[in-house]
Coordinates of C-alpha atoms and ligand atoms in Angstrom, one line a residue:
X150 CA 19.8 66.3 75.1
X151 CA 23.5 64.7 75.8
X152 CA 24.0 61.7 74.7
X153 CA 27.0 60.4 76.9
X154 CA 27.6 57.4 74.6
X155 CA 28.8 59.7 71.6
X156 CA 30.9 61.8 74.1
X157 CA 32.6 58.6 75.4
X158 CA 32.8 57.3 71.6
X159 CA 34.9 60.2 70.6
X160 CA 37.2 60.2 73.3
X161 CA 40.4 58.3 73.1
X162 CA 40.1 55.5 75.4
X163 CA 36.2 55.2 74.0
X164 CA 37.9 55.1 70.5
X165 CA 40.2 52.5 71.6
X166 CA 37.4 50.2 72.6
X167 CA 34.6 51.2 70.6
X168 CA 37.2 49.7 67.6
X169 CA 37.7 46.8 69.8
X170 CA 34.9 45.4 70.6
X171 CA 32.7 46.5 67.5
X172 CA 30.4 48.7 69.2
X173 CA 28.7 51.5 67.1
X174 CA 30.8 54.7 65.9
X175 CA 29.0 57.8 66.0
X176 CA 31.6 60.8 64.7
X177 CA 30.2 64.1 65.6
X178 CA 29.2 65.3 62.4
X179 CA 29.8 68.3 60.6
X180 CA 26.7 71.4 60.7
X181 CA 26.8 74.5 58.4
X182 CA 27.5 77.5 59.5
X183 CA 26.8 80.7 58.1
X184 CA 28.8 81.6 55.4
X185 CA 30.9 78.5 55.2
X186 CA 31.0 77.5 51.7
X187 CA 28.8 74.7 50.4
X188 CA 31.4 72.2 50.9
X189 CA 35.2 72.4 52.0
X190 CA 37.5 70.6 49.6
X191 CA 38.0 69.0 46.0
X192 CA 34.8 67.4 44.5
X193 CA 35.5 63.9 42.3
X194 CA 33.3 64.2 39.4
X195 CA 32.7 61.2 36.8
X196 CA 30.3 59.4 35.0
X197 CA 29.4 56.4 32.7
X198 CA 29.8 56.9 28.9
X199 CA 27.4 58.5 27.0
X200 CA 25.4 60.0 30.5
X201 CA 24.0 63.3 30.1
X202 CA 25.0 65.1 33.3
X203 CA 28.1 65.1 34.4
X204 CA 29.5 68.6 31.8
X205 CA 26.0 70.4 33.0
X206 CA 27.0 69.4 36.4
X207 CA 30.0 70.7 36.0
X208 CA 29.8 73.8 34.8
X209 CA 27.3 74.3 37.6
X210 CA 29.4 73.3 40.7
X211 CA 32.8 75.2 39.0
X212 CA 30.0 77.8 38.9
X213 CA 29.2 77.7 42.4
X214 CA 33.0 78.1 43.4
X215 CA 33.8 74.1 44.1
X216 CA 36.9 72.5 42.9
X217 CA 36.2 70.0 40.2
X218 CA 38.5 67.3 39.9
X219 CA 38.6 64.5 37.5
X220 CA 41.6 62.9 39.0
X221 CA 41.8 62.4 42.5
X222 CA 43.6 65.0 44.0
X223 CA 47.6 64.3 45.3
X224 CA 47.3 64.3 48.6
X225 CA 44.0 66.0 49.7
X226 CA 40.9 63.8 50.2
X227 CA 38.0 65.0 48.0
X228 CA 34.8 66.1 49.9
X229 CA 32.9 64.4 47.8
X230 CA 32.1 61.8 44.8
X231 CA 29.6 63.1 42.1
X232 CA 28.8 60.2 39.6
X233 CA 26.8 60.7 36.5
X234 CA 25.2 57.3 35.9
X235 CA 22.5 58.4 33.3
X236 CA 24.5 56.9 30.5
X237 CA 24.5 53.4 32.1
X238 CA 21.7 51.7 29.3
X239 CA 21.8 48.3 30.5
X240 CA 23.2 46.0 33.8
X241 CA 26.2 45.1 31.5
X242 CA 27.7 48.8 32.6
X243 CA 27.0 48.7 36.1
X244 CA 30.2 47.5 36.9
X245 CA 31.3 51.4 35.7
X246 CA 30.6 52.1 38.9
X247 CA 32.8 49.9 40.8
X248 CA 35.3 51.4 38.2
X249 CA 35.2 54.8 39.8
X250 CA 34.2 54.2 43.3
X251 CA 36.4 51.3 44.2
X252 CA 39.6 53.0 43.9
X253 CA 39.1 56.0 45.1
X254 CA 35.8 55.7 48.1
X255 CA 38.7 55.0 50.9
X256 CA 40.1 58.4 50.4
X257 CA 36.6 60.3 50.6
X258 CA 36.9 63.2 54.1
X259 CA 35.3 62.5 57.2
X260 CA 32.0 64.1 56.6
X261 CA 32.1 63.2 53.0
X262 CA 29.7 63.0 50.4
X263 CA 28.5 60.7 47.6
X264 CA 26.1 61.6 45.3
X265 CA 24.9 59.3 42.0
X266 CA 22.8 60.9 39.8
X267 CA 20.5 58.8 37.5
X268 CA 17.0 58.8 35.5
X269 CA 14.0 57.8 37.0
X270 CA 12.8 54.0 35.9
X271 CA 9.9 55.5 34.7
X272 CA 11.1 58.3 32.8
X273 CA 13.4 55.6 30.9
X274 CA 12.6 54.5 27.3
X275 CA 13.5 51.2 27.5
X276 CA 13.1 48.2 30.0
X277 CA 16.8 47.1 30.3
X278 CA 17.6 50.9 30.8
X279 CA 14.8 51.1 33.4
X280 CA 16.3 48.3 35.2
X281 CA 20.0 49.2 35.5
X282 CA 18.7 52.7 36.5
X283 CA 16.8 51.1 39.3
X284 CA 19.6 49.1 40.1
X285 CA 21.5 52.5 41.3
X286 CA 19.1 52.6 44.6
X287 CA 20.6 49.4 46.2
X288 CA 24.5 50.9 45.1
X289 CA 23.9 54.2 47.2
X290 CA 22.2 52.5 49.9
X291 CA 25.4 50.2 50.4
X292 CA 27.3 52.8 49.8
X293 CA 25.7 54.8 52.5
X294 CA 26.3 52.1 55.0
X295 CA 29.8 51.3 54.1
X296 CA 30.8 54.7 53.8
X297 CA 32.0 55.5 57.2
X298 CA 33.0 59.0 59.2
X299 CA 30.0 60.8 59.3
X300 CA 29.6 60.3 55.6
X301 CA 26.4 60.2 53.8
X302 CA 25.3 59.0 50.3
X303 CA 22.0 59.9 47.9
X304 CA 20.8 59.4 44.5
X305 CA 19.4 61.8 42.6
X306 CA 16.5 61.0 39.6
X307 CA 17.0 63.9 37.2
X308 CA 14.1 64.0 34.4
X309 CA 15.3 64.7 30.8
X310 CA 15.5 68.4 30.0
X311 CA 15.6 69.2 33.4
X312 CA 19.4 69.3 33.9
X313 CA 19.2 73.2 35.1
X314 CA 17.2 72.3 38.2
X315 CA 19.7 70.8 40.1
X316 CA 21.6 73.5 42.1
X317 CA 19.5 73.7 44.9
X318 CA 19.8 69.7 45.6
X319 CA 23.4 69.7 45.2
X320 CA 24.1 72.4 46.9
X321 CA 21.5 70.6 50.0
X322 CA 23.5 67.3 49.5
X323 CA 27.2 68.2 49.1
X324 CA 26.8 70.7 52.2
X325 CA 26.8 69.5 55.9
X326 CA 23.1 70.9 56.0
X327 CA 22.1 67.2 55.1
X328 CA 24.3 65.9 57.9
X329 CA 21.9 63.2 58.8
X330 CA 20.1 62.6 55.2
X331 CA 22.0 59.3 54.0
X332 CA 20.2 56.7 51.6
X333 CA 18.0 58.4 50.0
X334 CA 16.8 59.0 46.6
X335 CA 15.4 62.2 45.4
X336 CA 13.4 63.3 42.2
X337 CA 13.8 65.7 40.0
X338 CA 11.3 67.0 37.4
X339 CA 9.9 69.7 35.7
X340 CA 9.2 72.9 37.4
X341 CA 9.7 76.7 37.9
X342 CA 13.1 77.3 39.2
X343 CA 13.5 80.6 40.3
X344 CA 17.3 80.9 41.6
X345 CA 17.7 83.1 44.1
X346 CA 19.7 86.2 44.1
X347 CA 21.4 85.4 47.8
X348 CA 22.3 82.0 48.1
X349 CA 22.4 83.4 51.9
X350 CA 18.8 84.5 51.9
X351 CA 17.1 82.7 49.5
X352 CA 13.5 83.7 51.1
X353 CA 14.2 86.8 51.6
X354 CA 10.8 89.0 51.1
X355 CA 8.8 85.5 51.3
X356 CA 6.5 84.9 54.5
X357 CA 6.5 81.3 55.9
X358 CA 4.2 79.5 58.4
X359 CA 5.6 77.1 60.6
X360 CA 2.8 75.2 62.5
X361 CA 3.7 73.6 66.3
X362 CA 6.9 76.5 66.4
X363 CA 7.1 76.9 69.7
X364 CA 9.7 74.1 70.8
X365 CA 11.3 70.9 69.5
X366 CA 11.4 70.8 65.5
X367 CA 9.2 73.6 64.5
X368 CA 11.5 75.8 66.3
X369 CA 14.2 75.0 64.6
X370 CA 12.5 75.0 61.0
X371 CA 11.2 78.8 62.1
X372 CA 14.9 79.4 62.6
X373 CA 16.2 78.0 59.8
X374 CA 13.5 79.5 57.5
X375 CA 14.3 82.8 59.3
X376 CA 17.8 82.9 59.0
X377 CA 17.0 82.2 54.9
X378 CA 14.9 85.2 55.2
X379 CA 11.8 85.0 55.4
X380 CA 9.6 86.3 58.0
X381 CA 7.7 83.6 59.5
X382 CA 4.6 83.0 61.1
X383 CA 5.0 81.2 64.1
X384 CA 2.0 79.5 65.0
X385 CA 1.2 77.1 68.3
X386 CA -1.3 76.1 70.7
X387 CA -1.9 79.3 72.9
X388 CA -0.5 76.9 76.0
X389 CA 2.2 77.3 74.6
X390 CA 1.4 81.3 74.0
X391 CA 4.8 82.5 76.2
X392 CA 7.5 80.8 74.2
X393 CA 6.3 81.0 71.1
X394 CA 6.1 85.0 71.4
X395 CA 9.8 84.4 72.7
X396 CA 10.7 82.7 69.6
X397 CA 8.9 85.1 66.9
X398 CA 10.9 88.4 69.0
X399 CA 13.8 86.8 68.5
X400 CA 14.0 85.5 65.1
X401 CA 11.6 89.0 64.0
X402 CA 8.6 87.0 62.8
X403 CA 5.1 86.8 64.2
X404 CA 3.1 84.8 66.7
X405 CA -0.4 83.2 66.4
X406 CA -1.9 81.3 68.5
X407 CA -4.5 78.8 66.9
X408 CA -5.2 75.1 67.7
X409 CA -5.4 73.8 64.2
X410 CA -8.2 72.0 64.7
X411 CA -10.7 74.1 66.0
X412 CA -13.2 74.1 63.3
X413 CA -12.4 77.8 62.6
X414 CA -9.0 77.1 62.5
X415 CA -8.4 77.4 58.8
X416 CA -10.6 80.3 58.0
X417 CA -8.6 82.3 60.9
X418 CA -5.3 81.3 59.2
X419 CA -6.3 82.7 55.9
X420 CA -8.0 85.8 57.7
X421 CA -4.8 86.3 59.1
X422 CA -2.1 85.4 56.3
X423 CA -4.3 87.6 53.7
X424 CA -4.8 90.5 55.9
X425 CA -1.0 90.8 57.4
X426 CA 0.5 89.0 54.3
X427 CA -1.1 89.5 51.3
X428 CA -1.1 85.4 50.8
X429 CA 1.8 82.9 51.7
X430 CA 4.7 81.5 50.3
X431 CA 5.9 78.6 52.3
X432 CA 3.7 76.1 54.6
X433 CA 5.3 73.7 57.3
X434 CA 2.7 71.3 58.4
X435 CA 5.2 70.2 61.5
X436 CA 2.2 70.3 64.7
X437 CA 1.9 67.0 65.9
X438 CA 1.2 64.8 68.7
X439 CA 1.2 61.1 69.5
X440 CA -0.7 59.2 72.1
X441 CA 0.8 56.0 72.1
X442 CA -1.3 52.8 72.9
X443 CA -1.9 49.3 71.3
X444 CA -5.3 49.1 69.3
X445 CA -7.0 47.2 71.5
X446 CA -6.3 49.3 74.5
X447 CA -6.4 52.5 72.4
X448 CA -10.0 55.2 73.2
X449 CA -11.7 56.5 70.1
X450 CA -10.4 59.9 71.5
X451 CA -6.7 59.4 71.3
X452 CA -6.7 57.8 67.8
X453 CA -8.7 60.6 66.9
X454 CA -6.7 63.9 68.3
X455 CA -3.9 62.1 66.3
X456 CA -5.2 61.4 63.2
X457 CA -7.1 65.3 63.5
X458 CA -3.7 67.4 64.3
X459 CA -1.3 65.1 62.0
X460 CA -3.2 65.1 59.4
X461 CA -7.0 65.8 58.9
X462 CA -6.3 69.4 60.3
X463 CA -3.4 70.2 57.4
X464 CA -5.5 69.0 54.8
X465 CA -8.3 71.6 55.6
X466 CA -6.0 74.4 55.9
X467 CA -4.3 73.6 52.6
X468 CA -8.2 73.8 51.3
X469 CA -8.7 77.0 52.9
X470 CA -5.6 78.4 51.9
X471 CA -5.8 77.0 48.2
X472 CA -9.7 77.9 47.5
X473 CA -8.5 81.8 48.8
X474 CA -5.9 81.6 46.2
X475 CA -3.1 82.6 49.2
X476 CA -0.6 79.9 47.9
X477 CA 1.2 82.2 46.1
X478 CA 3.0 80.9 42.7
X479 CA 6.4 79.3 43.8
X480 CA 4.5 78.6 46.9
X481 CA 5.8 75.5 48.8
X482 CA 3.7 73.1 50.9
X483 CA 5.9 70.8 53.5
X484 CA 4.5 68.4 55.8
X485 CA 6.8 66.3 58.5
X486 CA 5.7 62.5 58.1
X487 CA 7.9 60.3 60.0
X488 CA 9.5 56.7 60.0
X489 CA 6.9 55.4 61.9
X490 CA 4.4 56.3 58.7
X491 CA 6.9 54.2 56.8
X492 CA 7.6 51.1 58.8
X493 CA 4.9 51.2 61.3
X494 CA 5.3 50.9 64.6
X495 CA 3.7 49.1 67.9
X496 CA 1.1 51.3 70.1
X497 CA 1.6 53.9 67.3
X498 CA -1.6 53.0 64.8
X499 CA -3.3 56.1 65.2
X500 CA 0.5 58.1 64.4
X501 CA 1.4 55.7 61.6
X502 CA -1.8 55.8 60.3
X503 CA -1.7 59.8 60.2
X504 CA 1.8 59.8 59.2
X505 CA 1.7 57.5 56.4
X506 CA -1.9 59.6 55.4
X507 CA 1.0 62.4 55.3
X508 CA 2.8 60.8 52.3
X509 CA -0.5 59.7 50.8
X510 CA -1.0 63.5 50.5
X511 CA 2.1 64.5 49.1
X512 CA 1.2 62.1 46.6
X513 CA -1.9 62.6 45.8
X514 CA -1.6 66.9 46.0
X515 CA 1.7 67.5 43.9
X516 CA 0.2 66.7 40.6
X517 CA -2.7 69.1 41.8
X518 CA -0.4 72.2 43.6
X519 CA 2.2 71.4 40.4
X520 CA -1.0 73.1 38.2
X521 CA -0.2 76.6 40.3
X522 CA 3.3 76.3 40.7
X523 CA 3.6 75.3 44.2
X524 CA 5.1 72.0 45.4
X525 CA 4.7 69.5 48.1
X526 CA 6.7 67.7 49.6
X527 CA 7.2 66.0 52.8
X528 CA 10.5 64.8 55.5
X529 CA 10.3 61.6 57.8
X530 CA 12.4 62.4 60.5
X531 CA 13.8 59.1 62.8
X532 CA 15.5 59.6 65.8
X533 CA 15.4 63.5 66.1
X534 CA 16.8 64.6 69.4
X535 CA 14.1 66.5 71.6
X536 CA 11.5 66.6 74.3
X537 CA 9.6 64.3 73.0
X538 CA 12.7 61.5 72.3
X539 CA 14.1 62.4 76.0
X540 CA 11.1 61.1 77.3
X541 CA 11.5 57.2 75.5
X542 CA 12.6 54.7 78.1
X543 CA 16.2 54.4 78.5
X544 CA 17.1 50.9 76.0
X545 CA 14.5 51.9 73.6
X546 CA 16.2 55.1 73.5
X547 CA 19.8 53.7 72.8
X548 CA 18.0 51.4 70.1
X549 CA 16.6 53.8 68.1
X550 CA 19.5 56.4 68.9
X551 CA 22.0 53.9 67.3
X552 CA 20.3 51.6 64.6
X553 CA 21.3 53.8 61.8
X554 CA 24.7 53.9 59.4
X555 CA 25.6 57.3 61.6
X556 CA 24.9 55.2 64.8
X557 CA 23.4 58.4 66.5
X558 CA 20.1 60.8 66.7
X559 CA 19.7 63.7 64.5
X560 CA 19.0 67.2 64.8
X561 CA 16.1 69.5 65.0
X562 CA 18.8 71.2 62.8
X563 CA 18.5 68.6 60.4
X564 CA 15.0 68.4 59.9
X565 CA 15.1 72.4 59.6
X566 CA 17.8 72.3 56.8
X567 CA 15.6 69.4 54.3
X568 CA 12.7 71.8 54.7
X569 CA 14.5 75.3 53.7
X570 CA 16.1 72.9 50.6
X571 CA 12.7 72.3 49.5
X572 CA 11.8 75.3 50.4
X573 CA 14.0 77.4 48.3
X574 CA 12.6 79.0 44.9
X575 CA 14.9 77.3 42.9
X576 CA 13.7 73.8 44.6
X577 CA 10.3 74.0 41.9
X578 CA 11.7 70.5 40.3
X579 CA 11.8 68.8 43.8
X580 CA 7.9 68.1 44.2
X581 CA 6.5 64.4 45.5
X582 CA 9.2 63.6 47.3
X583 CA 9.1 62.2 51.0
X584 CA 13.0 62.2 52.2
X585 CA 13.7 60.7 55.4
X586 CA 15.9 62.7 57.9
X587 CA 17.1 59.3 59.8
X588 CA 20.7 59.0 59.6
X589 CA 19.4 55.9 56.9
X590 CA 17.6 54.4 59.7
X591 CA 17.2 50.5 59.8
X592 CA 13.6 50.9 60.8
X593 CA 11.5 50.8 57.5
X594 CA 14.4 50.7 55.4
Ligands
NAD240 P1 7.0 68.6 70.0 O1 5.9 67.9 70.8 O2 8.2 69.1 70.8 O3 6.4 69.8 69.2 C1 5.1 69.7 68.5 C2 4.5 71.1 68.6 O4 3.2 71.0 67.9 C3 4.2 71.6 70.0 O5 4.7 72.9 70.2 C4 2.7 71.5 70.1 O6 2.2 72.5 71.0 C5 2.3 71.8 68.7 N1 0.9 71.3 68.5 C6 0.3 70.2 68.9 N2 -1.0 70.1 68.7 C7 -1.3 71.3 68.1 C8 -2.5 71.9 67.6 N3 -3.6 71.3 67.7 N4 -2.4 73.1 67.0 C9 -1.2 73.8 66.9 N5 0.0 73.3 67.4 C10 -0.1 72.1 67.9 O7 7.4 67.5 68.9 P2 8.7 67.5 67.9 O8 9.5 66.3 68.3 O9 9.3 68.8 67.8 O10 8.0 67.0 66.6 C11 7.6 67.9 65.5 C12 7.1 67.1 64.4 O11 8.0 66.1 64.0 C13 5.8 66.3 64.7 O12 5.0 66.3 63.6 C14 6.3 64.9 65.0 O13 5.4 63.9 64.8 C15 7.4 64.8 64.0 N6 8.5 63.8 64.3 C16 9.3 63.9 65.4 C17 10.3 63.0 65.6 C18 11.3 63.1 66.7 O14 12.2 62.2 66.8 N7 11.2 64.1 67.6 C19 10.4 61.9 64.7 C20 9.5 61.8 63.6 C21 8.6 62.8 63.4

């Protein structure tokens, strides 16, 4: 879908008077490609006294082929900021990260990166500890606002003893394939972590089902997940029969067409994924519909078909396929929630409601899937650029288009590249989490 207020921002007399007048700056933002490497230029790494991270993290990114700086570089921007704050103990040291960030955040690329990594409150030992760690989430979430050209900022929790779990995040974060994740902290715990051979194809021999493939998102996640390797089951409404056979010849995977919630639905799934597949390896809970209405003019039927394809439906296939035993270990369960299951939204109870059940069961499942070494995880997209966002009235459109620090919609893309990150064997530490894919959207914030 064009949006002719980007194009105009980015030309020079739109330049000129976007600067002006103050209007909202989207920069067209940078997309991996295939093969480019995982980022393009020096990376800044420092950290608080005593933290834990920074040498692991290192050796790691040297590892992976990035330039490690500890200086800024003479004349080259760096592409990034890595801080290790896991040896900031108490507030007294928070200023350590004005220390490094203030001199040296105006010279970060277009596109750039910043990336704090911390300990969970919760995994802290002591209350002053736990509270200065906390304190990182407001940082990054400034910093993700102030940061400017398409750049994006996260935190990252990293348990103790966990320190080798962290490739797969980085690599997700410092790329361009988290173009429009900004804001957002991420958790890291215990977990297998399998890394993969191919960086490339990291699900290569793995078979993935992508529900609702046909168009819009789940396209692009069947894509994605594709072009990492793995053959995926595409799976849609048989309406929509015709283009979802188009997309499984194209990308080499398979079609099947099942309403999910038919009450057969999930013992035709496993039927099929045991027969064809031997089990499953990766699940994308992405069909879903809305039928917008305020409560008091909304029919039992529409909050129902919501609440039965956005969520009811994905809990009794994970049933099915769990009591089968077709999970198989490393298996990975993603649902897409949204920031309407965050903040709420008018004439959207019935999708809220299902959306925010979406979380509840990434909560409430990853301590459970965690037993059998699968994880769970869920993205809440915002403004994603499709069918279904070309259809919103014209100002609510530009609203929602524009109310986040990148001051434009996402990607299916986007929402593609968070899934194959937490779908990616050497993700097994990255379980629980619900990341938003919003661009760090105002709405819910
Ligand atoms: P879309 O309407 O283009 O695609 C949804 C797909 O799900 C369709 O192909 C549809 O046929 C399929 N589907 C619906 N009911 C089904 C059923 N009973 N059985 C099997 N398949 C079914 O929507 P999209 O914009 O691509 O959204 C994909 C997901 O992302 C949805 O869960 C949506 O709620 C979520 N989301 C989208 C946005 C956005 O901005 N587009 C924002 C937040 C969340």
């Amino acid at each position: 879908m064009s949006d002719r207020y980007s194009q105009f921002a980015s030309s020079a007399p739109g330049r000129f008077l976007v600067g002006r007048l103050g209007l909202p700056n989207p920069v067209p933002l940078r997309r991996h490609r295939q093969g480019d490497p995982v980022i393009d230029g020096a990376v800044l790494l420092g950290g608080a006294p005593g933290g834990r991270l920074a040498e692991p993290v290192g050796k790691l990114l040297r590892s992976m082929g990035v330039d490690v700086r500890a200086e800024q570089p003479t004349g080259a921007r760096p592409a990034a900021l890595v801080f290790d704050a896991s040896g900031i103990a108490d507030s007294g040291q928070l200023g350590e990260l004005h220390a490094f960030f203030n001199p040296v955040l105006r010279s970060l690329a277009r596109s750039g990166r910043v990336v704090v990594l911390g300990i969970a409150p919760q995994d802290c030992a002591q209350p002053r500890q736990a509270t200065a760690q906390r304190a990182l989430e407001g940082f990054v979430r400034s910093v993700g606002k102030e940061v400017g050209g398409g750049g994006t900022a996260s935190l990252v929790y990293v348990a103790p003893g966990v320190e080798d779990a962290v490739e797969s995040t980085l690599r997700f974060l410092l790329s361009p394939k988290s173009a429009f994740v900004s804001g957002q902290v991420v958790r890291i715990g215990p977990g297998m972590v399998d890394a993969p051979a191919d960086w490339e194809r990291p699900l290569a021999g793995k078979v993935a089902l992508v529900t609702g493939a046909s168009r819009g998102i789940g396209e692009a996640i069947a894509e994605v997940l594709s072009r990492d390797g793995a053959h995926v089951v595409c799976l849609d409404v048989p309406a929509q029969g015709a283009d979802l056979s188009a997309l499984a010849n194209r990308i080499g995977g398979s079609a099947l067409q099942l309403d999910i919630t038919a009450a057969d639905a999930p013992t035709r799934l496993a039927t099929h994924l045991r027969e064809r597949h031997g089990g499953v390896d990766v699940v994308v809970h992405n069909a879903g519909v809305t039928r917008d209405k305020k409560l008091a003019n909304m029919r039992a039927e529409q909050w129902d078909l919501v609440l039965e394809v956005n969520l009811s439906a994905q809990e009794r296939i994970d049933d099915a396929l769990l009591a089968e035993g077709l999970l198989n270990p490393g298996g990975r369960v993603v649902s897409v929630s949204s920031i309407s299951g965050i903040a709420g939204n008018v004439g959207q109870t019935n999708y809220a409601t299902s959306k925010a059940g979406v979380i509840g069961m990434v909560q409430s499942m990853a301590p459970v899937l965690a037993a059998k070494d699968v994880t769970i995880n869920a993205v809440a997209p915002g403004f994603i650029e499709t069918a279904m966002t070309a259809a919103v009235p014209l100002v609510t459109r530009e609203v929602g288009r524009r109310m986040n620090s990148l001051a434009q919609g996402g990607l299916p893309v986007d929402v593609a590249e968070t899934i194959a990150w937490f779908a990616n064997p050497a993700s097994g530490g990255v379980a629980g989490n619900v990341v938003r894919v919003c661009g760090q959207s105002l709405i819910g914030a």
